[in-house]
Amino acid sequence: MLLFVALLIPTSAQAEHINKIIIEITTGDVRFAGTDDKMVFQIGGKTFTLDNPDRDDFERGNTDRFEFRNDDPIFSTDMVRGVGTISVTKMEDSTFGGGWRFGGIKVWINSDTTPPIYQNSDVNRWLDGDNLSDRQWITTLGEDGWSLPEEPPFPPCGVPIITLTNPDLASLDVESTLDSDCDGIPDDSDTSFDTPPDSDGDGLPDLYETQTGSSPTNPDSDGDGWHDGKNRRTFLLLTRIQGRDEDEDIGHDELYLVAEDVRFPEQDDLRGYWEMNDNTEVSPFVIIDSRATAPGTPAVFKTRLRLRESDFEFFESPTDDTLQDAVLDWGGAGDTGEVTITLNQGDFEYLLTFRWFTVYFRDPNALSGMSDFEQDGLTEALEARISRQDPSLRPADKDRIEGYDGLADPEGRQLFIEVDAAGADHHIPYDAKQMVASRFHYRHIAPRIDDGYLGGGEDLDYENIVSFNDMKTNYRPAHFWNERRFFFRYALFVDQMEDEFLGIGANGRSDRTIPGVPRSREPDLIISRTSMLGHFSAIVFIHELGHTLGLCHPIGTSEPPIPSPTCPTPSNWVADSEHCVHYCGVGEDDITAMGDDIDLLNTGIIPGAATGIGAGILIGAGIGAAIGALFGAGGAFGGAIVGGIVGGILGGALGSILGSDAYARVVDYHPNEWAALFFSVFPSP
């Protein structure tokens, strides 16, 4: 007889990661129950638009199914539990009719072969009205219908698997191998699930650490700064907005909140807002910030807020009003907390309520701090140093910045950029920074654009015209901390730029690629102000930044077949003369900020304005002629001339406003480009 004894490798200690969300929504079977209005679904601080492109959703008596795949590496059931709400919101007032009759809902996580985490077949509520709160349905964890499974108290351990070669012993019961509480007793034989030994206090039982290879007597086995088991990830949640008094005299406030340069609510066209009137209330339940810290790191944070009111764009220049700026202090010794702030400068008054909650996570690789779990170019060890503001990563005369610990997360991607201004009057426009930061955040990449709040972002003395070589050889070495080269990209915003090929008046530039060396090994860029109209700098900013992330100008030929966000690119495929390895499925006619010749024609604004001018001339001339005809033939001719001029002016302005959404679309990468971003492998500090 031969007995072979092996250990079942334990599963991860993490909460269940959410890869997919499945939703079924039933519309009531009553008259006027259906709607074509935009619907959004919220869970775990995330927002999803409910729309099947090839189906007429939310029709009377129908059940519609929606599936969303998640690529956020930190989205887990712990976040669903921490936020504790699910909501469905009808974004528009029907004006005519009864709105939408919400019949019932089921929600699954990862698979519909398991019981739904929430189901309610008897919602039976009309969603409609001028106030957003009348168009929103919310359920809170603990109410009837919820069945979110509790996470196991400890990471499951294994027990020996016995392999038998003697047929006489084949009847031996060896089915049970799971040991949920890590006490060495299989679950089916365990009479009590108590707390197992944890000698180093890192949140992982000794048996689990022994089986997985980490040290049961050292909370940080690989010495990378993250504890093997119990690190904190703290989320800041915007739970409620109360409107006491709106700012607009006519209509309502199109209110939105910017947190650390990112616009909320999230919307793909960068125009999300909440409609607010006097004495109205909305419950967003959206996560607006998060920090990751190891034990011993201060857990008191700051988040910069900017309350804004959305208005139209004129030629790609937003006219949004900033109602008030604020800095929110949050976090603390406890895992949860809540705070309400009042913003009331001028004619408005809003109360914003925030809540924070904490989930615990383990070191994604407790045996090697030099690994890069999320492939953002930063090792876990470096991210721990960034998170605690290690003195080695800042000049000797610079102190840690209060409230900004936790900026690097070993399981989430970060993008650090310093933007210096060549002169106090030449800062990068706020709207451009907001648009670019929002694009990255919406793709689960945390942007940290330091134009002053993290110790960089200086106002420099400079010549009127700055070349890219000047930036590389003069400004960057003199004003960019050497310690930041390990994780920051560097950008300089100037009045005028001189390019070695294009001369004075170029929009911007990043490093020229050395054949065979990826662009992203030299992560510097320069952006010019004078060559642009309005806030055109958002396109140039994200374009040049894309080059530092390994993206090329799209080309029209020699593309690999079957384009998709996940299709592989042949390793030997070279896309253009700059020897930049490209990605599949992106052509020169696709909408992307990486276009070879980004200008106003690409944005669609000039075509929109031209169309508006033409239509305005025709309509204005017709109306003017009709009015002038009352005074005779001469009056008709003169009226047509005057009407055509006035109509052309008004039509051009209106065309630029209506066409300006093209600008926001170009401040974006193609989905395949997002999938192909290559974060720099920075030199080790």
XYZ file of C-alpha atoms in Angstrom:
685
model
C 0.000 0.000 0.000
C 1.268 3.458 -0.868
C -0.221 6.603 0.638
C 0.510 9.897 -1.094
C -0.286 13.000 0.963
C -0.571 16.447 -0.672
C -1.940 19.792 0.369
C -4.824 21.482 -1.368
C -3.603 24.967 -2.243
C -5.853 27.510 -0.511
C -7.805 30.053 -2.467
C -7.211 33.779 -2.216
C -8.115 35.666 0.916
C -9.716 38.443 -1.101
C -13.423 39.220 -1.226
C -15.123 37.872 -4.331
C -14.107 39.936 -7.337
C -16.986 41.012 -9.567
C -16.349 40.087 -13.183
C -19.902 40.455 -14.437
C -23.215 41.950 -13.347
C -26.480 40.590 -14.774
C -29.739 42.511 -14.394
C -33.288 41.653 -15.412
C -35.879 44.433 -15.220
C -39.580 44.026 -15.880
C -41.783 46.895 -17.060
C -45.337 46.903 -15.735
C -48.155 45.661 -17.935
C -50.378 48.740 -17.732
C -51.236 51.563 -20.100
C -48.341 53.977 -20.851
C -45.965 51.829 -18.760
C -43.101 51.896 -21.284
C -40.466 54.573 -21.838
C -37.608 55.468 -24.184
C -35.883 57.679 -21.617
C -32.340 57.000 -20.424
C -32.116 54.618 -17.450
C -29.129 54.036 -15.170
C -28.395 51.328 -12.618
C -26.160 51.734 -9.570
C -24.481 49.108 -7.403
C -21.361 49.179 -5.225
C -20.686 52.831 -6.047
C -20.609 52.096 -9.790
C -23.042 53.388 -12.411
C -24.177 51.512 -15.528
C -26.388 52.763 -18.365
C -29.211 50.313 -19.099
C -29.347 50.074 -22.870
C -29.336 47.191 -25.339
C -28.362 48.871 -28.628
C -30.337 46.473 -30.810
C -33.475 46.333 -28.696
C -36.297 48.672 -27.726
C -35.964 48.372 -23.948
C -38.544 49.105 -21.260
C -41.657 48.386 -23.296
C -44.951 47.508 -21.611
C -44.965 44.025 -20.070
C -41.436 43.166 -21.254
C -38.509 41.820 -19.230
C -35.169 43.229 -20.391
C -31.814 41.624 -19.612
C -28.577 43.581 -19.284
C -25.073 42.178 -18.818
C -22.037 44.263 -17.891
C -18.489 42.947 -17.813
C -16.254 44.633 -15.273
C -12.579 45.419 -15.812
C -12.046 47.308 -12.558
C -9.548 45.131 -10.640
C -10.744 46.238 -7.189
C -14.528 45.973 -7.703
C -15.711 43.310 -5.267
C -18.632 42.119 -3.186
C -17.104 44.023 -0.260
C -17.839 47.250 -2.135
C -21.438 46.191 -2.746
C -21.747 45.463 0.962
C -19.973 48.703 1.953
C -22.154 50.953 -0.219
C -25.218 48.926 0.710
C -27.620 50.207 -1.951
C -28.962 49.326 -5.366
C -30.794 51.970 -7.388
C -32.533 52.457 -10.718
C -32.935 56.017 -11.993
C -34.926 57.391 -14.903
C -32.804 60.322 -16.019
C -35.463 62.419 -17.761
C -38.957 63.683 -17.009
C -41.471 62.326 -19.510
C -43.280 65.702 -19.685
C -46.297 63.971 -21.241
C -47.745 60.662 -20.041
C -47.232 58.758 -16.811
C -43.498 58.103 -17.003
C -42.251 54.528 -16.578
C -43.902 51.752 -14.565
C -41.099 49.846 -12.836
C -42.417 46.328 -12.288
C -39.626 44.141 -10.878
C -35.891 43.444 -10.826
C -33.343 40.646 -10.351
C -29.587 41.157 -9.934
C -26.855 38.515 -10.171
C -23.113 38.791 -9.612
C -20.770 36.816 -11.908
C -23.280 34.069 -12.833
C -27.040 33.626 -13.111
C -26.669 29.961 -12.167
C -26.415 31.095 -8.544
C -29.235 32.775 -6.601
C -29.621 36.500 -7.335
C -28.143 38.866 -4.750
C -31.354 40.892 -5.004
C -34.806 40.173 -6.391
C -38.130 41.931 -6.120
C -40.934 41.108 -8.525
C -43.334 43.576 -6.902
C -41.671 46.986 -7.135
C -44.711 48.338 -9.033
C -43.819 52.011 -8.896
C -44.115 54.888 -11.365
C -40.811 56.715 -11.907
C -41.364 60.207 -13.268
C -41.490 63.832 -12.275
C -39.556 67.070 -12.416
C -37.567 66.169 -9.301
C -34.867 63.543 -9.723
C -35.831 61.922 -6.422
C -39.233 61.090 -7.960
C -37.471 59.262 -10.782
C -35.191 57.178 -8.546
C -35.858 53.845 -6.834
C -33.468 52.693 -4.078
C -33.224 49.570 -1.970
C -30.906 49.278 1.041
C -29.028 46.201 2.220
C -31.102 44.402 4.850
C -34.457 45.065 3.207
C -36.532 42.194 1.840
C -35.152 40.791 -1.388
C -31.439 40.953 -0.549
C -29.429 37.720 -0.353
C -25.828 38.898 -0.649
C -23.729 36.032 0.690
C -21.479 36.775 3.628
C -17.758 36.492 3.007
C -16.020 33.614 4.859
C -14.464 34.849 8.105
C -11.037 33.523 7.145
C -9.349 32.596 3.875
C -10.139 28.910 3.275
C -7.325 26.489 3.996
C -6.725 23.026 2.627
C -6.339 19.709 4.405
C -4.318 16.714 3.192
C -5.593 14.913 0.119
C -4.924 11.172 0.455
C -4.239 9.312 -2.780
C -4.656 5.527 -2.388
C -3.070 2.849 -4.555
C -4.428 -0.071 -2.522
C -7.895 -1.085 -3.848
C -8.789 -2.571 -0.457
C -8.813 0.942 1.016
C -10.822 2.559 -1.767
C -13.836 2.968 0.484
C -11.993 5.428 2.738
C -13.848 8.772 2.839
C -11.511 11.501 1.559
C -14.066 13.860 -0.024
C -13.783 16.744 2.406
C -10.740 18.963 1.792
C -12.076 22.435 2.625
C -11.141 24.019 5.944
C -12.897 27.402 5.965
C -11.624 28.580 9.350
C -8.051 27.292 8.993
C -8.029 25.252 12.196
C -6.821 22.038 10.548
C -10.244 20.349 10.703
C -12.239 19.727 7.483
C -15.528 21.605 7.335
C -17.686 18.475 7.392
C -15.996 17.335 10.632
C -15.703 20.732 12.281
C -18.168 21.301 15.111
C -17.199 24.938 15.731
C -15.839 27.698 13.533
C -13.688 29.704 15.886
C -10.768 32.100 15.425
C -7.562 30.256 14.478
C -4.093 31.397 15.600
C -2.608 34.463 13.852
C 0.803 34.881 15.451
C 1.898 37.982 13.517
C -1.497 39.735 13.578
C -1.598 40.346 9.842
C -5.132 38.982 9.461
C -4.053 35.642 7.963
C -4.194 32.454 10.062
C -0.898 30.696 10.694
C -1.992 27.573 8.821
C -2.969 29.605 5.764
C 0.418 31.344 5.685
C 2.258 28.065 6.094
C 0.362 26.554 3.176
C 0.834 29.565 0.887
C 4.495 30.162 1.691
C 4.329 33.430 3.605
C 5.653 33.766 7.137
C 3.234 33.205 10.036
C 5.572 35.216 12.298
C 6.210 38.223 10.020
C 3.271 40.444 8.964
C 5.171 41.573 5.836
C 6.904 38.463 4.536
C 8.548 40.061 1.504
C 9.280 43.416 3.172
C 7.552 45.468 0.478
C 5.549 47.665 2.887
C 2.207 45.896 2.434
C 1.094 43.467 5.134
C 0.481 39.935 3.947
C -3.149 40.048 4.969
C -4.698 43.195 6.379
C -4.240 46.472 4.490
C -6.904 49.164 4.272
C -8.719 50.397 1.194
C -10.997 53.282 2.172
C -13.686 54.600 -0.184
C -15.336 58.028 -0.149
C -18.991 57.883 -1.156
C -21.253 60.786 -2.142
C -24.578 59.678 -0.683
C -26.903 62.689 -0.873
C -27.281 66.158 -2.396
C -29.919 68.447 -0.940
C -30.821 71.571 -2.889
C -32.037 74.355 -0.643
C -31.672 77.080 -3.292
C -30.586 76.732 -6.921
C -28.315 79.100 -8.803
C -30.229 79.443 -12.076
C -33.011 82.048 -12.214
C -34.678 80.266 -15.128
C -34.890 76.490 -15.352
C -32.867 74.245 -13.062
C -29.226 73.699 -12.105
C -27.371 71.085 -14.132
C -25.228 70.291 -11.132
C -22.098 68.164 -11.096
C -19.242 67.564 -8.675
C -15.546 67.388 -9.512
C -13.449 65.380 -7.041
C -9.679 65.326 -7.574
C -10.221 66.577 -11.151
C -12.790 63.849 -12.024
C -16.367 64.716 -12.994
C -19.342 62.995 -11.331
C -21.804 61.601 -12.233
C -19.925 59.522 -14.763
C -21.127 59.783 -18.350
C -19.293 58.723 -21.499
C -19.763 62.076 -23.231
C -18.292 63.924 -20.204
C -21.577 65.767 -19.645
C -23.068 64.027 -16.645
C -25.080 66.135 -14.183
C -27.971 66.025 -11.739
C -30.999 68.233 -12.397
C -31.600 70.219 -9.223
C -34.401 72.594 -8.263
C -35.190 74.389 -5.014
C -35.927 71.969 -2.170
C -34.989 68.843 -4.108
C -32.826 65.906 -3.128
C -30.907 63.201 -4.962
C -29.067 60.119 -3.671
C -26.102 59.390 -6.001
C -24.310 56.690 -3.937
C -21.237 57.050 -6.151
C -17.632 56.456 -5.060
C -15.651 59.631 -5.747
C -12.271 58.812 -4.163
C -10.350 55.931 -2.586
C -7.045 55.436 -0.771
C -4.971 52.331 -0.050
C -2.803 52.206 3.076
C -0.795 49.642 5.010
C -1.042 49.490 8.811
C 0.774 52.367 10.459
C -0.017 54.861 7.674
C -2.249 57.810 8.692
C -5.859 57.196 7.650
C -6.989 60.840 7.572
C -7.433 62.078 4.011
C -8.288 65.159 1.971
C -10.212 65.389 -1.283
C -10.435 68.555 -3.378
C -13.993 69.298 -4.483
C -15.387 71.699 -7.037
C -19.159 72.166 -7.336
C -20.048 73.182 -10.897
C -23.065 73.978 -13.046
C -23.091 72.672 -16.605
C -23.719 75.039 -19.512
C -23.282 74.860 -23.270
C -19.985 74.752 -25.168
C -19.090 77.374 -27.750
C -16.526 76.045 -30.220
C -14.950 73.510 -27.854
C -14.861 76.055 -24.988
C -17.053 75.013 -22.051
C -18.905 77.826 -20.308
C -19.566 75.868 -17.102
C -19.774 77.869 -13.891
C -17.767 76.942 -10.820
C -20.129 77.531 -7.928
C -17.680 76.834 -5.104
C -14.422 75.061 -4.248
C -13.910 73.087 -1.048
C -11.486 70.641 0.558
C -13.108 67.722 2.372
C -11.384 66.122 5.370
C -12.447 62.516 5.827
C -11.336 59.157 7.205
C -9.970 58.625 10.678
C -9.387 55.897 13.188
C -12.652 54.061 12.501
C -13.573 52.041 9.434
C -16.641 54.159 8.641
C -17.906 57.685 9.094
C -20.131 60.398 7.642
C -19.893 64.139 7.136
C -22.184 66.802 5.628
C -20.871 70.066 4.200
C -22.778 73.157 3.083
C -21.847 75.058 -0.067
C -23.695 78.362 -0.341
C -21.820 81.181 -1.987
C -23.978 83.535 -4.042
C -27.537 82.558 -4.922
C -27.307 78.829 -4.257
C -27.248 76.551 -1.234
C -26.455 72.839 -1.399
C -25.857 70.296 1.346
C -23.610 67.395 0.321
C -23.396 64.293 2.495
C -20.450 61.910 2.240
C -19.779 58.558 3.849
C -16.618 56.518 3.925
C -16.135 52.818 4.495
C -13.130 50.503 4.619
C -12.457 47.074 3.197
C -9.363 45.020 3.901
C -7.157 43.476 1.256
C -4.079 41.294 1.201
C -0.778 41.874 -0.529
C -1.441 40.642 -4.092
C 1.950 38.921 -4.022
C 3.161 38.388 -0.470
C 6.336 36.672 -1.682
C 7.733 39.284 -4.066
C 7.453 43.022 -3.597
C 9.012 43.535 -7.017
C 5.963 42.157 -8.819
C 3.559 44.491 -10.618
C 0.137 42.917 -10.163
C -1.895 45.442 -12.180
C 0.884 46.198 -14.705
C 0.953 49.954 -14.272
C 4.754 50.091 -14.297
C 4.971 50.422 -10.498
C 6.032 47.524 -8.302
C 4.137 46.746 -5.102
C 7.163 47.905 -3.083
C 7.273 51.270 -4.852
C 3.516 51.717 -4.478
C 3.803 51.167 -0.723
C 6.454 53.890 -0.572
C 4.273 56.257 -2.600
C 1.274 55.450 -0.406
C 3.041 56.401 2.805
C 4.941 59.347 1.193
C 8.318 57.792 1.890
C 10.967 60.523 2.405
C 13.212 58.884 -0.200
C 10.707 59.866 -2.911
C 10.798 63.611 -2.232
C 13.503 66.263 -1.853
C 15.001 66.713 1.591
C 13.366 70.116 2.038
C 9.870 68.839 1.222
C 7.544 67.555 3.936
C 4.806 64.974 3.475
C 1.556 66.513 2.280
C -1.190 66.162 4.872
C -4.182 64.171 3.695
C -2.572 62.665 0.600
C -1.350 59.316 1.832
C -2.693 56.250 0.060
C -2.406 57.547 -3.517
C -1.005 54.257 -4.850
C -2.906 50.973 -4.763
C -1.166 47.635 -5.470
C -4.317 46.286 -7.149
C -5.391 49.401 -9.090
C -3.608 51.341 -11.810
C -2.368 54.878 -11.200
C -1.130 57.570 -13.568
C 1.056 60.297 -12.030
C 1.680 63.457 -14.082
C 3.314 66.718 -13.075
C 2.196 69.719 -15.151
C 4.381 72.796 -14.827
C 3.289 76.121 -16.325
C 5.672 78.290 -18.309
C 4.481 81.474 -16.633
C 1.740 82.278 -14.121
C -0.717 83.228 -16.887
C -0.319 80.007 -18.839
C -1.728 77.252 -16.650
C -3.436 74.366 -18.386
C -7.164 75.233 -18.479
C -9.163 73.581 -15.716
C -11.739 72.145 -18.115
C -9.010 70.464 -20.159
C -7.513 68.874 -17.059
C -10.978 67.789 -15.894
C -11.802 66.150 -19.218
C -8.550 64.191 -19.417
C -8.626 63.105 -15.758
C -12.237 61.962 -16.116
C -11.459 59.830 -19.161
C -8.789 57.905 -17.262
C -10.861 57.521 -14.106
C -13.811 56.167 -16.101
C -11.407 53.483 -17.399
C -10.354 52.526 -13.847
C -7.015 54.337 -13.972
C -6.565 56.784 -11.088
C -5.171 60.072 -12.470
C -2.997 62.241 -10.228
C -2.373 65.427 -12.204
C -0.112 67.539 -10.006
C -0.334 71.174 -11.029
C 0.488 72.363 -7.526
C -1.379 70.370 -4.885
C 1.205 67.581 -4.534
C 4.262 69.805 -4.335
C 5.001 70.086 -8.061
C 3.221 72.184 -10.663
C 5.457 75.236 -10.556
C 5.063 78.565 -12.362
C 8.318 78.952 -14.286
C 10.098 81.933 -15.792
C 10.632 81.269 -19.462
C 11.184 82.689 -22.915
C 8.092 83.434 -25.018
C 8.832 80.471 -27.288
C 9.881 77.121 -25.841
C 11.140 74.172 -27.842
C 10.804 70.552 -26.859
C 14.576 70.398 -26.502
C 14.487 73.392 -24.120
C 11.949 71.545 -21.990
C 14.089 68.388 -21.930
C 17.467 69.978 -21.284
C 16.582 73.094 -19.240
C 13.169 73.193 -17.584
C 12.683 69.555 -16.669
C 16.092 69.032 -14.998
C 15.782 72.311 -13.076
C 12.204 71.962 -11.850
C 11.257 68.280 -11.840
C 12.397 66.493 -8.690
C 14.853 63.751 -9.521
C 13.071 61.481 -7.037
C 9.891 61.669 -9.135
C 11.455 60.051 -12.185
C 10.490 56.670 -10.734
C 6.744 57.172 -11.109
C 5.809 60.589 -12.583
C 5.432 61.746 -16.161
C 6.370 65.355 -16.819
C 4.401 67.903 -18.866
C 5.099 71.569 -19.558
C 2.289 73.927 -20.647
C 3.675 76.873 -22.634
C 2.505 79.935 -24.522
C 4.132 79.001 -27.826
C 6.023 75.888 -28.833
C 8.755 75.541 -31.430
C 9.124 72.163 -33.129
C 12.235 71.055 -35.003
C 10.098 70.004 -37.953
C 7.003 72.240 -37.811
C 8.590 75.440 -36.526
C 6.755 77.859 -34.230
C 3.066 77.167 -33.673
C 3.024 73.415 -33.072
C 0.323 72.099 -30.761
C 2.409 69.723 -28.676
C 4.951 66.958 -28.674
C 6.140 63.941 -26.734
C 9.440 62.110 -27.064
C 10.498 60.935 -30.495
C 10.886 57.202 -30.409
C 14.287 55.615 -30.759
C 13.965 52.613 -33.092
C 13.243 49.517 -31.049
C 12.606 51.426 -27.811
C 8.985 51.991 -26.705
C 7.928 55.628 -26.421
C 6.902 55.179 -22.842
C 10.504 54.863 -21.675
C 10.753 58.668 -22.090
C 7.522 59.980 -20.531
C 7.748 63.721 -21.242
C 5.424 66.010 -23.186
C 4.887 69.664 -23.981
C 1.601 71.431 -24.763
C 1.188 74.829 -26.450
C -1.566 77.347 -25.751
C -1.328 79.927 -28.551
C -1.936 77.499 -31.412
C -5.301 76.446 -30.005
C -8.806 77.787 -30.041
C -10.601 77.785 -26.712
C -9.901 74.634 -24.707
C -8.475 72.621 -27.571
C -5.616 71.721 -25.201
C -7.634 68.780 -23.814
C -7.199 66.937 -27.117
C -3.496 67.776 -27.353
C -2.948 66.817 -23.708
C -4.506 63.359 -24.036
C -2.896 62.870 -27.475
C 0.666 63.520 -26.312
C 0.036 61.643 -23.079
C -1.081 58.681 -25.186
C 2.310 58.635 -26.901
C 4.023 58.296 -23.514
C 1.754 55.296 -22.875
C 2.916 53.549 -26.031
C 0.192 54.656 -28.478
C 0.892 55.587 -32.102
C -0.904 57.523 -34.793
C -3.474 55.193 -36.373
C -2.753 54.108 -39.930
C -5.050 52.959 -42.690
C -3.319 49.814 -43.916
C -1.578 46.670 -42.692
C -3.802 46.246 -39.669
C -4.126 42.814 -38.062
C -7.468 41.113 -38.742
C -10.534 40.768 -36.511
C -10.314 43.971 -34.451
C -11.539 43.820 -30.864
C -10.444 45.241 -27.518
C -8.711 41.985 -26.683
C -7.299 40.824 -30.022
C -3.545 40.192 -29.935
C -1.100 42.165 -32.017
C 1.729 40.252 -33.731
C 4.969 41.011 -31.890
C 6.794 41.686 -35.164
C 4.213 44.098 -36.580
C 5.525 47.643 -37.010
C 2.907 50.294 -37.616
C 4.685 53.444 -38.722
C 8.005 55.045 -39.498
C 8.587 55.868 -35.838
C 9.011 52.173 -35.011
C 6.192 52.215 -32.501
C 4.600 48.814 -32.028
C 0.904 49.348 -32.710
C -2.272 47.620 -31.595
C -4.968 45.940 -33.642
C -8.212 47.277 -35.012
C -7.606 51.045 -35.026
C -7.655 52.842 -38.356
C -6.900 56.420 -39.345
C -10.623 57.179 -39.750
C -11.583 55.993 -36.257
C -12.584 58.520 -33.605
C -9.572 58.764 -31.308
C -7.360 61.428 -29.780
C -4.387 59.665 -31.408
C -5.272 60.885 -34.920
C -2.197 61.906 -36.902
C -3.562 65.393 -37.683
C -5.780 66.489 -34.803
C -7.347 69.850 -35.652
C -10.722 71.556 -35.588
C -11.907 69.646 -38.657
C -11.386 66.373 -36.774
C -13.538 67.523 -33.898
C -16.556 68.175 -36.110
C -16.964 71.679 -34.687
C -16.123 73.608 -37.860
C -18.345 71.319 -39.997
C -21.113 71.807 -37.426
C -20.649 75.560 -37.483
C -20.545 75.610 -41.294
C -23.758 73.628 -41.503
C -25.360 75.989 -38.997
C -24.243 79.036 -40.995
C -25.675 77.622 -44.215
C -28.976 76.705 -42.624
C -29.102 80.040 -40.780
C -28.583 82.018 -43.984
C -31.348 80.184 -45.807
C -33.844 80.345 -42.959
C -32.925 83.916 -42.003
C -33.134 85.087 -45.598
C -36.530 83.483 -46.037
C -37.944 85.033 -42.875
C -36.376 88.406 -43.667
C -37.758 88.372 -47.188
C -41.243 87.507 -45.947
C -41.212 90.367 -43.463
C -39.638 92.760 -45.967
C -42.260 91.911 -48.569
C -44.745 93.843 -46.487
C -42.878 96.954 -47.635
C -42.625 96.026 -51.278
C -40.116 94.245 -53.507
C -37.205 96.358 -52.318
C -38.081 95.574 -48.731
C -38.153 91.887 -49.525
C -34.653 92.033 -51.045
C -33.240 94.079 -48.178
C -34.952 91.890 -45.631
C -33.435 88.806 -47.230
C -29.929 90.324 -47.002
C -30.293 91.401 -43.378
C -32.060 88.172 -42.396
C -29.366 86.083 -44.080
C -26.583 87.880 -42.188
C -28.321 87.628 -38.823
C -29.393 84.036 -39.467
C -25.882 83.062 -40.522
C -24.382 84.462 -37.311
C -26.958 82.798 -35.109
C -26.826 79.564 -37.103
C -23.036 79.396 -36.877
C -23.112 79.869 -33.126
C -25.865 77.295 -32.733
C -24.068 74.852 -35.039
C -20.870 75.116 -33.019
C -22.797 74.504 -29.800
C -24.691 71.513 -31.171
C -21.564 70.119 -32.823
C -19.303 70.556 -29.820
C -20.057 67.078 -28.515
C -17.671 65.924 -31.248
C -14.900 67.659 -29.310
C -15.611 65.600 -26.200
C -15.643 62.418 -28.292
C -12.153 63.142 -29.591
C -10.855 63.609 -26.032
C -10.740 59.831 -25.807
C -8.893 56.787 -27.070
C -10.319 53.967 -29.154
C -11.355 50.936 -27.006
C -8.498 48.937 -28.512
C -6.076 51.698 -27.575
C -7.283 51.635 -23.980
C -6.671 47.883 -23.984
C -3.152 48.374 -25.353
C -1.847 51.072 -22.984
C 1.702 50.325 -21.946
C 2.686 51.870 -18.623
C 6.354 52.680 -18.286
C 8.717 50.364 -16.578
C 10.351 53.124 -14.576
C 13.915 52.669 -13.294
C 14.017 51.200 -9.811
C 14.515 53.773 -7.048
